[in-house]
Structures are given as C-alpha cells and as structure tokens.
PDB file of C-alpha atoms and ligand atoms in Angstrom:
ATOM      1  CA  UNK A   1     -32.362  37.869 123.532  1.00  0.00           C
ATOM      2  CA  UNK A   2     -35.471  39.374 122.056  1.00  0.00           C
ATOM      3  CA  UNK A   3     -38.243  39.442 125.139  1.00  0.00           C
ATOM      4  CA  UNK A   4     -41.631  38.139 123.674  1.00  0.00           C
ATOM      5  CA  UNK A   5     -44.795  39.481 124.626  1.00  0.00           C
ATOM      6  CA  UNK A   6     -46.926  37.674 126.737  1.00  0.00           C
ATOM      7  CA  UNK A   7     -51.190  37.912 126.380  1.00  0.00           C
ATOM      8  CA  UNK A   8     -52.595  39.010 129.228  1.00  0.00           C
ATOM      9  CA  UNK A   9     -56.385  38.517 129.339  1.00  0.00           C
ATOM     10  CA  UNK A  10     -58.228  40.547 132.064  1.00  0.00           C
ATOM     11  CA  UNK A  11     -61.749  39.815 133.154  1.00  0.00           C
ATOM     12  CA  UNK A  12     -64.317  40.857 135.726  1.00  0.00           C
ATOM     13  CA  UNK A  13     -67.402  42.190 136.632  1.00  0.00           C
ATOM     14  CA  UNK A  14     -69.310  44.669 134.461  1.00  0.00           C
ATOM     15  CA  UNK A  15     -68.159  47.629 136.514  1.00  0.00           C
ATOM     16  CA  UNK A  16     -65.452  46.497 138.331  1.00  0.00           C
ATOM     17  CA  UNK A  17     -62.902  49.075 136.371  1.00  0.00           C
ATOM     18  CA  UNK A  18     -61.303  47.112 133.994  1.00  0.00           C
ATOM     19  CA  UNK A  19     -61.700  49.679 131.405  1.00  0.00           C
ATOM     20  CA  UNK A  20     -60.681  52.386 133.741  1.00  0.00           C
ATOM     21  CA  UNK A  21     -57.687  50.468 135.014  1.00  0.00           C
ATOM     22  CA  UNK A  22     -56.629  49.590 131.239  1.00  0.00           C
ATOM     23  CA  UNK A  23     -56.269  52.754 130.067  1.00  0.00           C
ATOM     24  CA  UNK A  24     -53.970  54.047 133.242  1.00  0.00           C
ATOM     25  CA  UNK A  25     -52.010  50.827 132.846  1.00  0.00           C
ATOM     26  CA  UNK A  26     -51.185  51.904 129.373  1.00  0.00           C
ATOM     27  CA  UNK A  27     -51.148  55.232 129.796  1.00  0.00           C
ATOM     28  CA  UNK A  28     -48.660  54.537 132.736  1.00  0.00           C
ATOM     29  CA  UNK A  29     -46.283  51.825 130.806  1.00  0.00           C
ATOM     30  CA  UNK A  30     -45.032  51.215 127.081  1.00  0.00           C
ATOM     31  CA  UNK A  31     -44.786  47.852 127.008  1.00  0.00           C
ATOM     32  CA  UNK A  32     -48.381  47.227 126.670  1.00  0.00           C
ATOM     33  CA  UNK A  33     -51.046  47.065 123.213  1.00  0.00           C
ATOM     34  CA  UNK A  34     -54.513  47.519 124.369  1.00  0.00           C
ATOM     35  CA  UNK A  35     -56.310  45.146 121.868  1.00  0.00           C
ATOM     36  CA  UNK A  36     -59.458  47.345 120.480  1.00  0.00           C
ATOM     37  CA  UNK A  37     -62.704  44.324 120.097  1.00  0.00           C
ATOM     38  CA  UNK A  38     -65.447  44.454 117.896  1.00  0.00           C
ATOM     39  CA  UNK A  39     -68.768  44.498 119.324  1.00  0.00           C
ATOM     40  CA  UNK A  40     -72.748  44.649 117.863  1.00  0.00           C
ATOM     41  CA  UNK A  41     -73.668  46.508 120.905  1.00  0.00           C
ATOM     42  CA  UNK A  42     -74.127  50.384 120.398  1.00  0.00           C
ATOM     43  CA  UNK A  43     -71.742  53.053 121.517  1.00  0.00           C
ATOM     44  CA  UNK A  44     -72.399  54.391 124.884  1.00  0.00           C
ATOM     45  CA  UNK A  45     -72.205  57.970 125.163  1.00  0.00           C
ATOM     46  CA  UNK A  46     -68.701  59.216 125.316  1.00  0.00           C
ATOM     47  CA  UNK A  47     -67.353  56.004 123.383  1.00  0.00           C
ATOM     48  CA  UNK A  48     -65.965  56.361 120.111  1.00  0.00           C
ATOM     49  CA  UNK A  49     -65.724  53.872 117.002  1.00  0.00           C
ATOM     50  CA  UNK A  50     -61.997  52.694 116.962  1.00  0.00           C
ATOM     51  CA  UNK A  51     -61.088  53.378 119.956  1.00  0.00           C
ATOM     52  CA  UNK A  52     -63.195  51.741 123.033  1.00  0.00           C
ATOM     53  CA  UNK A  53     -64.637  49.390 120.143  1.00  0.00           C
ATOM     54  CA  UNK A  54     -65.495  48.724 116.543  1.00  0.00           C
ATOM     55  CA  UNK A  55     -69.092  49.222 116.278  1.00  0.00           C
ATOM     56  CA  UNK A  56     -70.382  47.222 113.702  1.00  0.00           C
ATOM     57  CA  UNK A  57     -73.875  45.409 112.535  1.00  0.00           C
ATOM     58  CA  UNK A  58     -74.910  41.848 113.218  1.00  0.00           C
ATOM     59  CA  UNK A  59     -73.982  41.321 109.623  1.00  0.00           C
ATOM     60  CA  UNK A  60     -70.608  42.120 109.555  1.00  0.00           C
ATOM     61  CA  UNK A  61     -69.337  40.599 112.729  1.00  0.00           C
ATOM     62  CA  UNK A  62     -71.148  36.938 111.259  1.00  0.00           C
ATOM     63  CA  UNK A  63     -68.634  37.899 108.324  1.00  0.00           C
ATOM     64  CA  UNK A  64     -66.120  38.723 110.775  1.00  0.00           C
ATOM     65  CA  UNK A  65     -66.149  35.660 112.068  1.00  0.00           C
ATOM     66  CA  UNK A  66     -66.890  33.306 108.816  1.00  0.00           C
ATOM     67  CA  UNK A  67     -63.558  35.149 107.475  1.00  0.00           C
ATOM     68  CA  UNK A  68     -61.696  33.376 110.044  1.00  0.00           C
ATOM     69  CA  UNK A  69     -60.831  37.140 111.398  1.00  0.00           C
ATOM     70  CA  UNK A  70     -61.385  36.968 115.156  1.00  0.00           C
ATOM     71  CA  UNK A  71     -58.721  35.432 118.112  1.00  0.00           C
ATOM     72  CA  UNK A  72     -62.236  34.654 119.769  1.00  0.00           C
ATOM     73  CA  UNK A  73     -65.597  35.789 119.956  1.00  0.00           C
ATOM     74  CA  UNK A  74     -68.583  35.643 122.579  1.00  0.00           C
ATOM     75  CA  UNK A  75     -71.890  36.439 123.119  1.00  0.00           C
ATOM     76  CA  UNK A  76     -72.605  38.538 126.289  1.00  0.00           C
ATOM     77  CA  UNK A  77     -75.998  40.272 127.716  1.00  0.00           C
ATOM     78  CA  UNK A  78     -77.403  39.852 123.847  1.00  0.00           C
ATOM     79  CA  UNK A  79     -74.402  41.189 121.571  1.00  0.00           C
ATOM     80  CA  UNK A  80     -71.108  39.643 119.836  1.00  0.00           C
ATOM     81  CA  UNK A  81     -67.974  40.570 121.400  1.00  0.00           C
ATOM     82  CA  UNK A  82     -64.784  39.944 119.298  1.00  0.00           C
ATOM     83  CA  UNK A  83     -61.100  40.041 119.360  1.00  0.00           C
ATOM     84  CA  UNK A  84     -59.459  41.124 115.775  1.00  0.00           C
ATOM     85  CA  UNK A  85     -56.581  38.805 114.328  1.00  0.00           C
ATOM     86  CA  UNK A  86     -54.441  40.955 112.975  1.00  0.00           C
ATOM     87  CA  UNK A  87     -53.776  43.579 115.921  1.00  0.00           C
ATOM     88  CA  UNK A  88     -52.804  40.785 118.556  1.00  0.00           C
ATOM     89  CA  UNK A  89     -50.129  38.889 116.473  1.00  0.00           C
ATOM     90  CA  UNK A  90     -48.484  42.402 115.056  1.00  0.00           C
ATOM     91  CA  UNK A  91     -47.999  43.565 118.627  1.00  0.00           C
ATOM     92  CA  UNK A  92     -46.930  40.312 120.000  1.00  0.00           C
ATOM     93  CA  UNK A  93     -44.284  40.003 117.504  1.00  0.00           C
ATOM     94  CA  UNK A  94     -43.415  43.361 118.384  1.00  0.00           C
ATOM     95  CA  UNK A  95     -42.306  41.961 122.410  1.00  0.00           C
ATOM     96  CA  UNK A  96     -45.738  44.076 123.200  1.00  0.00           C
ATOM     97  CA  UNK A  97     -47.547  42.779 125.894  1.00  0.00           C
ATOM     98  CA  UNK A  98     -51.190  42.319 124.707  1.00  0.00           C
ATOM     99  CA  UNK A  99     -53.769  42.692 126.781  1.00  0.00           C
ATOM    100  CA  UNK A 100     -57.587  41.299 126.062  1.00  0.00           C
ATOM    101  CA  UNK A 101     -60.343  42.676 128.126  1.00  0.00           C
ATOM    102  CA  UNK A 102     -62.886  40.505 127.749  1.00  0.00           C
ATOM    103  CA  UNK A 103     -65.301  37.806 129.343  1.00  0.00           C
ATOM    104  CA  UNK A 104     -64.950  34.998 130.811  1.00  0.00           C
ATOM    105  CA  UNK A 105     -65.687  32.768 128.023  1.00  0.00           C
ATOM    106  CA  UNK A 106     -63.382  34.423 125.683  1.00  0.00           C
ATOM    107  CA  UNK A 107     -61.004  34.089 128.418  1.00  0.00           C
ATOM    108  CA  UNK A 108     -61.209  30.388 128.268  1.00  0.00           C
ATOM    109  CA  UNK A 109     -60.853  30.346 124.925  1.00  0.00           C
ATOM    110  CA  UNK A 110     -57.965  31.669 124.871  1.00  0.00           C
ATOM    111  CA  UNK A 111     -56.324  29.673 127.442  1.00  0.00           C
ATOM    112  CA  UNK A 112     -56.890  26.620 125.657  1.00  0.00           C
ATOM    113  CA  UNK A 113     -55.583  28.335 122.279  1.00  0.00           C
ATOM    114  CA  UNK A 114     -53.144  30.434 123.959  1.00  0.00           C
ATOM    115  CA  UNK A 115     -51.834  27.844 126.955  1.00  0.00           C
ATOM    116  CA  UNK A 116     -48.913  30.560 128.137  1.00  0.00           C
ATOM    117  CA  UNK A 117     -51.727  33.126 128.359  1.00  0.00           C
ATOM    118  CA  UNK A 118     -51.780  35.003 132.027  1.00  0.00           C
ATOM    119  CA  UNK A 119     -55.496  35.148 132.780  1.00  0.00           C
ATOM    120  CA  UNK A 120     -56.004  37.873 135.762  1.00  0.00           C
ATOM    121  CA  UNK A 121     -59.734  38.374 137.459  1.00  0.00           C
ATOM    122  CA  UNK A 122     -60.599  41.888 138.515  1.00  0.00           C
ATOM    123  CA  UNK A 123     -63.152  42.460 141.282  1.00  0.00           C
ATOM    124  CA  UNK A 124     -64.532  45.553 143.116  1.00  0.00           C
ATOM    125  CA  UNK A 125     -63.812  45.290 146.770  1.00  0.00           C
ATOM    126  CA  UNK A 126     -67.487  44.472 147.386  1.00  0.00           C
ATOM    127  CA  UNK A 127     -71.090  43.909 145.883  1.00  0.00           C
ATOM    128  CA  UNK A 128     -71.854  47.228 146.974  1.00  0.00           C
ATOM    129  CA  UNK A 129     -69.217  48.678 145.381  1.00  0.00           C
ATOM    130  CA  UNK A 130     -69.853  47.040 142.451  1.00  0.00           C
ATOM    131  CA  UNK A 131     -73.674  48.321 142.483  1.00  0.00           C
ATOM    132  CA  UNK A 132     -72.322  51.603 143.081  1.00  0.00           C
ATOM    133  CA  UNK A 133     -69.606  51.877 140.187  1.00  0.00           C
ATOM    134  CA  UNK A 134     -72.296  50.520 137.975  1.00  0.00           C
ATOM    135  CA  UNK A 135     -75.061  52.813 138.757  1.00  0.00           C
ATOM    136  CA  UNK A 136     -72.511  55.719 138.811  1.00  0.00           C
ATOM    137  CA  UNK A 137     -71.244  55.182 135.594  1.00  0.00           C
ATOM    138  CA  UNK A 138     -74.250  56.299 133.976  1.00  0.00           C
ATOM    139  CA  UNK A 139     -74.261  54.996 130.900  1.00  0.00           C
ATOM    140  CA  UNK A 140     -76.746  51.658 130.926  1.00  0.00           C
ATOM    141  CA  UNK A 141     -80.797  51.564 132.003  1.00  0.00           C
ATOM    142  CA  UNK A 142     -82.079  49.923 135.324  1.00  0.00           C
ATOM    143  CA  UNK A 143     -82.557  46.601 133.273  1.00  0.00           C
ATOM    144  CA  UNK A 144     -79.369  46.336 131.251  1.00  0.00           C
ATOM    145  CA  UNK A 145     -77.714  47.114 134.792  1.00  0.00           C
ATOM    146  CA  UNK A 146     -79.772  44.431 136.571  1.00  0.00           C
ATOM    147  CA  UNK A 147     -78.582  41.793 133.379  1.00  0.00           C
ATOM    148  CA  UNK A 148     -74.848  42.470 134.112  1.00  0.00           C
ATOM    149  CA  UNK A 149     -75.165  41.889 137.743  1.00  0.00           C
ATOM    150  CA  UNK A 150     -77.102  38.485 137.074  1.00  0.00           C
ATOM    151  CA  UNK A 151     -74.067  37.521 134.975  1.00  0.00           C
ATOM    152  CA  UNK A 152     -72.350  38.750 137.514  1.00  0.00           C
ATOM    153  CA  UNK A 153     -73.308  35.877 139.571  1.00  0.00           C
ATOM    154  CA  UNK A 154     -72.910  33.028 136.653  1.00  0.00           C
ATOM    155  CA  UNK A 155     -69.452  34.626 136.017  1.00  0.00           C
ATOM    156  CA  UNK A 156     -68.157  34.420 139.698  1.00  0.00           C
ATOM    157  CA  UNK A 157     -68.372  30.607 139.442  1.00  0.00           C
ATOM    158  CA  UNK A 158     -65.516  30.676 137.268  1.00  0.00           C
ATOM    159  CA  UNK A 159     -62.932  32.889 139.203  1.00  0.00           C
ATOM    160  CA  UNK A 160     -60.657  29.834 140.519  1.00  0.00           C
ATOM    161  CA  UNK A 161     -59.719  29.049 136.318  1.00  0.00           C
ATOM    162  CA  UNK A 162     -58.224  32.556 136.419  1.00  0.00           C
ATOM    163  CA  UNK A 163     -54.152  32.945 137.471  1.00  0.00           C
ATOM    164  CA  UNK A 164     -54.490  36.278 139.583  1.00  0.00           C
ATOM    165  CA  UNK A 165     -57.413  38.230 141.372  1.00  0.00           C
ATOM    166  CA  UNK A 166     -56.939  41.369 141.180  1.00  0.00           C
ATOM    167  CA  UNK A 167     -59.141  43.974 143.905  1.00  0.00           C
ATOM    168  CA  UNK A 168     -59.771  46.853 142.155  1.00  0.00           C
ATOM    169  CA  UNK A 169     -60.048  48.982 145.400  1.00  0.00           C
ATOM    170  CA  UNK A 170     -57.637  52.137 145.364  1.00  0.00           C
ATOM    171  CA  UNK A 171     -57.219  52.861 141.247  1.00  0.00           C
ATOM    172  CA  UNK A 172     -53.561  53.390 141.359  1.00  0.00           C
ATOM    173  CA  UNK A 173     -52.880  50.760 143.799  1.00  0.00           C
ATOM    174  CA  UNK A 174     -54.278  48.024 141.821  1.00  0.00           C
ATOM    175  CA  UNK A 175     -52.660  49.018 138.675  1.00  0.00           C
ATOM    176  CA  UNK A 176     -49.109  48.991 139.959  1.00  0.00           C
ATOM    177  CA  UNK A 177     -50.362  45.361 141.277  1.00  0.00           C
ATOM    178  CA  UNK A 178     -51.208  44.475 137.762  1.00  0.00           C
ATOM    179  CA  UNK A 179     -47.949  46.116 136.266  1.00  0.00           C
ATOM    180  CA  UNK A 180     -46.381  43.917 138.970  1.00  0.00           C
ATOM    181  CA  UNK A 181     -48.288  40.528 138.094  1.00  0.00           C
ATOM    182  CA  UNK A 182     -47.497  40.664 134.325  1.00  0.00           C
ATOM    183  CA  UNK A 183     -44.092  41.754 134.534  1.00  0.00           C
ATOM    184  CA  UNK A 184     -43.449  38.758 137.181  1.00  0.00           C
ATOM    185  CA  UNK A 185     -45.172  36.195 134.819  1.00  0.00           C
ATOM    186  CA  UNK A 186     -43.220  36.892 132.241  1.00  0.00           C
ATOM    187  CA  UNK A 187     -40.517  35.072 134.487  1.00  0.00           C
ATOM    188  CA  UNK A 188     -42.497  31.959 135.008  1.00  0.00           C
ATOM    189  CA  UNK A 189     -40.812  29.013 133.063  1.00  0.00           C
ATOM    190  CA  UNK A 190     -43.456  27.837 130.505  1.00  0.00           C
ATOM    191  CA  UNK A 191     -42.789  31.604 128.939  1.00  0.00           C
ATOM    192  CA  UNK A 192     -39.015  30.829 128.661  1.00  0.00           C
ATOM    193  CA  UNK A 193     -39.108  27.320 126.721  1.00  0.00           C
ATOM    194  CA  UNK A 194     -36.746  29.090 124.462  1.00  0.00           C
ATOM    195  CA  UNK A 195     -34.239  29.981 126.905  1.00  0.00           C
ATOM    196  CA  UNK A 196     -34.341  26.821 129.081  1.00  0.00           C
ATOM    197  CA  UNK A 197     -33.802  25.054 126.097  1.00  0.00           C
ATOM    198  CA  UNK A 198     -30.820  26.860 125.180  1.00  0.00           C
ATOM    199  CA  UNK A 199     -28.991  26.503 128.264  1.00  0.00           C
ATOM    200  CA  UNK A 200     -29.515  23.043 128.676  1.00  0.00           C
ATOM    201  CA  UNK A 201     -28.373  22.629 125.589  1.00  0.00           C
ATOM    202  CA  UNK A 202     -24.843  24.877 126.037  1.00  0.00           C
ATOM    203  CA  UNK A 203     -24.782  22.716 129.474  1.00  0.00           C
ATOM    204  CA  UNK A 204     -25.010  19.737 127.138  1.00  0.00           C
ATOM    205  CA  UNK A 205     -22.225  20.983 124.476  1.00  0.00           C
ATOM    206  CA  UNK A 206     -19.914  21.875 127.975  1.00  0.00           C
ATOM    207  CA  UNK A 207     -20.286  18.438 129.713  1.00  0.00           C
ATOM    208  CA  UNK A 208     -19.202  16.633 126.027  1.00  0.00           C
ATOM    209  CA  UNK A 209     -16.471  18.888 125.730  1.00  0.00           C
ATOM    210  CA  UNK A 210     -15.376  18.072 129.432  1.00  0.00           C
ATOM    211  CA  UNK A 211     -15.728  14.260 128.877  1.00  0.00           C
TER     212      UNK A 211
HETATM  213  P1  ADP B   1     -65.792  47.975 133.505  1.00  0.00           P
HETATM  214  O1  ADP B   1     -64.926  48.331 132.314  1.00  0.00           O
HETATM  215  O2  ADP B   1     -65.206  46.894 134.341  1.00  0.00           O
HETATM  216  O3  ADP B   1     -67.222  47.718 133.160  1.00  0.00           O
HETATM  217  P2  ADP B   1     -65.422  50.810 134.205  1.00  0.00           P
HETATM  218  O4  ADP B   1     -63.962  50.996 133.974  1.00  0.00           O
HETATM  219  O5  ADP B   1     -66.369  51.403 133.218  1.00  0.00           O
HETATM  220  O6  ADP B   1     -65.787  49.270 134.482  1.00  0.00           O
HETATM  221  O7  ADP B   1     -65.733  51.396 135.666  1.00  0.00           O
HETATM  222  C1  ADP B   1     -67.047  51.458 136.204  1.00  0.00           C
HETATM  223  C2  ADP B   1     -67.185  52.734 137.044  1.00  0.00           C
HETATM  224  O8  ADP B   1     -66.394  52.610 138.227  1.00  0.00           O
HETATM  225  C3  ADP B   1     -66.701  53.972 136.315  1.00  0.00           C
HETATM  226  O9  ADP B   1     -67.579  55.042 136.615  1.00  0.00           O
HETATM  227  C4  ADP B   1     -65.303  54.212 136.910  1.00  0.00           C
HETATM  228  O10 ADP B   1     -64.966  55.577 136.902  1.00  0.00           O
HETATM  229  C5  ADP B   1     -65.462  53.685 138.328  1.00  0.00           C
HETATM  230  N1  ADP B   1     -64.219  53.141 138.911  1.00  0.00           N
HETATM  231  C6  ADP B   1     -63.321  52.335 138.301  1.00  0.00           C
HETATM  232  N2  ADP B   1     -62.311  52.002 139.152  1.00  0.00           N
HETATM  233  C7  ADP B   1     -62.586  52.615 140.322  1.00  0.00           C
HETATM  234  C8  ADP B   1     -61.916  52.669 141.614  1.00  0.00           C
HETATM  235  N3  ADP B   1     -60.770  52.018 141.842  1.00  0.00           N
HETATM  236  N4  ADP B   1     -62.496  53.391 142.594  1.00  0.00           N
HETATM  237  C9  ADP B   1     -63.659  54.038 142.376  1.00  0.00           C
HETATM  238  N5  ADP B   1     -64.342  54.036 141.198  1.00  0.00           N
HETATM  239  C10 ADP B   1     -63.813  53.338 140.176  1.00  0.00           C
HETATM  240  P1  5GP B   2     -69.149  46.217 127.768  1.00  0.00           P
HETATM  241  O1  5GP B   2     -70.440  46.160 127.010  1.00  0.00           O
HETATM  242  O2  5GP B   2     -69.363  46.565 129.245  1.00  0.00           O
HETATM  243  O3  5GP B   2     -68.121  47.100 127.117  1.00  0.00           O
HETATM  244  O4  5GP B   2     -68.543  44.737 127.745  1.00  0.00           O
HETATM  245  C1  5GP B   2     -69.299  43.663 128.171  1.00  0.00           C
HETATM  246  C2  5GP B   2     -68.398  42.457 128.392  1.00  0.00           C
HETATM  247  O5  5GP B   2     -67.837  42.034 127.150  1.00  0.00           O
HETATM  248  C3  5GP B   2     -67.231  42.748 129.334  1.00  0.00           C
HETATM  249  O6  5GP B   2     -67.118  41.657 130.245  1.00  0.00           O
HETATM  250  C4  5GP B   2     -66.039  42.804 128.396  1.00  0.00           C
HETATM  251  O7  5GP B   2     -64.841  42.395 129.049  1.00  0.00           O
HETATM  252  C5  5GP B   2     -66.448  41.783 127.349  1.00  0.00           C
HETATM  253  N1  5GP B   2     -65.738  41.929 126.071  1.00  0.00           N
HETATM  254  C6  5GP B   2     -65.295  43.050 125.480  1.00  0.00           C
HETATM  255  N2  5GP B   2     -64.652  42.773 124.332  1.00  0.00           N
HETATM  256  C7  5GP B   2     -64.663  41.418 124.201  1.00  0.00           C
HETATM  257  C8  5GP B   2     -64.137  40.505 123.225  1.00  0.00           C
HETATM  258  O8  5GP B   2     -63.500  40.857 122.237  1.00  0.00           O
HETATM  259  N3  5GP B   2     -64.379  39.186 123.423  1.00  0.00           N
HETATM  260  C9  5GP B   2     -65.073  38.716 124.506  1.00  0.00           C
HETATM  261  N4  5GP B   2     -65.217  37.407 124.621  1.00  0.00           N
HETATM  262  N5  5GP B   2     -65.568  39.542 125.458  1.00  0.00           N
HETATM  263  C10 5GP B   2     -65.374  40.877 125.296  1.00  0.00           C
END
C-alpha cells in the first residue's frame, strides 16, 4: 500500500527556530517537501526569491488570491502571507510529507480544510530566549522586533488548538522530536480510513464465507 503524505503545519513564535529547524529536518530526512509561501514583505538580507519566499507586490498576491491560487493566506505584522496550490497537492500525491510554516491563523485554516492535518507549536525554552534569538538574528529593527513579540502574546492564547508543542531548546534534539512526532502521527487512525476500511471489509468477506 502506497503511504500518503500527511500536512504537517508548524507554528510558533517569531524567533523560536522554526525556519532553522525546517531546513535541518529536511536536510536530515527525504520524506519531507518544504512548502515555499508567498509573502508582500521584503527579503531580509540573506533571503532569496524562491527559496525562503516568493517576494511579490501587494498587487499580485490580491491576484494570487482572486485566482483561487493559495491553500490559505494571512495577514501578519502588516504583510500577506500565502501558501501556493499547486506545490502542496503535487508533493502530497507524491507520499511527501508537506510541511507549512506558517501562523497561527493559517494554521486554523487549515485544520478546518485539512481535518487530518498534524498541527505542531514550536516554542523557545523561555521569553528570554526568545528575546535573545530575535535580537540575535539580526535581520528586523527595534520596532518590527517589539511587533512580533506583541503577537507573540495574542498568539500564545491559541497554543492548546495545536496537536504537539514542540521546545525548541537543543537544535538537534528537537528536530529528531519532530521527525519522531510526524512519523508517529502518521499511525494515528483518522490517517488510515483507507486501511481500516479495508480490513474490516476482508473481515467482513471471511465471516460470510465462514457462515
Ligand atoms: P523563526 O523562523 O521561528 O522566526 P529562526 O529560525 O529565524 O526563527 O531563528 C531565530 C534565531 O534563533 C536565529 O538566529 C537562529 O539561528 C537561532 N536559533 C534557532 N534555533 C536555535 C536553537 N535551538 N538554539 C539556539 N539558537 C537557535
Ligand atoms: P517571517 O516574516 O518571520 O518570515 O514570517 C512571519 C510569520 O508568517 C511567521 O509566523 C510565519 O510562520 C508566517 N508565515 C509564513 N508563510 C506563511 C503562509 O504562507 N501563510 C501564513 N498564514 N503564515 C505564514
């Protein structure tokens, strides 16, 4: 039997390594496709169109979206953040496991699209951690920095809709935990309808053919 891909949504903290972990988690296994969003926010330094994002204008995400193009889409500290179509049903046909990194109220989205979606919540071990990975990472002003912890706060409220938590404290640690997580879920019976359907229907076929 073909194993299907599950999508995995991961969420968390601006800062809390979700981008870091992704890219060892793939790096480290081939069984997942990091979905690539679309965004209106611009490229931090280091970042480059097509691969951390798609960097596009106002204009063409509201097209984006109009063209029926996007899984889900939110808005988050003043930009669109979007998840492309097309990618995420190739790769799940392919028995990829997809993962989404994206906020919490794409993440809700698509749970109620997506019901046999495993949402997992990533958090640094502590605020002061978080402050720290935040303000070491370089890349966003005093302000923007002070924005994403605020939402920070708003976003915390909604950890208890997630499946997993997932502490982001030692890097490699945490991703084996994740590998772990996914790989488990994919045993959890509302991803198997197929199967348990199947047997219960041989069981049915053996217990007429007993009678
Ligand atoms: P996010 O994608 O959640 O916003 P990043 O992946 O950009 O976060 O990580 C934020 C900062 O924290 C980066 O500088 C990254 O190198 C660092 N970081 C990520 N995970 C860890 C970890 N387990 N321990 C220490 N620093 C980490
Ligand atoms: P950043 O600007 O730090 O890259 O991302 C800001 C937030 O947007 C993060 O919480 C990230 O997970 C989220 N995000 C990234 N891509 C998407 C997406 O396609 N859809 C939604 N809803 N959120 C996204």
């Amino acid at each position: 039997m073909k194993r299907k891909g599950i999508l995995v949504v991961v969420s968390g903290f601006s800062g809390a390594g979700k981008g870091t972990l992704m890219k060892q988690l793939v790096k480290s296994y081939d069984t997942y496709a990091l979905s690539v969003s679309m965004t209106t926010r611009n490229p931090r330094s280091g970042e480059t169109d097509g691969k951390e994002y798609f960097f596009v204008s106002k204009d063409t995400f509201e097209k984006e979206i109009a063209r029926g193009g996007l899984v889900e889409y939110a808005q988050y500290c003043g930009n669109y953040y979007g998840t492309p179509k097309e990618y995420v049903e190739k790769q799940l046909e392919h028995g990829k496991d997809v993962i989404l990194e994206i906020e919490i109220q794409g993440a809700l989205k698509i749970k109620e699209k997506f019901p046999s979606a495993l949402l997992l919540f990533v958090t640094p071990p502590s605020v002061k951690e978080l402050k720290r990975r935040l303000s070491g990472r370089g890349t966003e002003t005093e302000d923007v920095i002070n924005a994403r912890l605020a939402r920070a706060g708003e976003e915390a409220e909604g950890i208890e809709k997630y499946d997993y938590l997932v502490i982001n404290d030692d890097l490699d640690t945490c991703v084996a935990q994740m590998h772990a997580l996914i790989q488990g879920a994919h045993n959890a019976p509302l991803r198997n309808e197929e199967f348990i359907e199947t047997i219960r229907t041989q069981l049915k076929e053996l217990a007429k053919g007993e009678n």
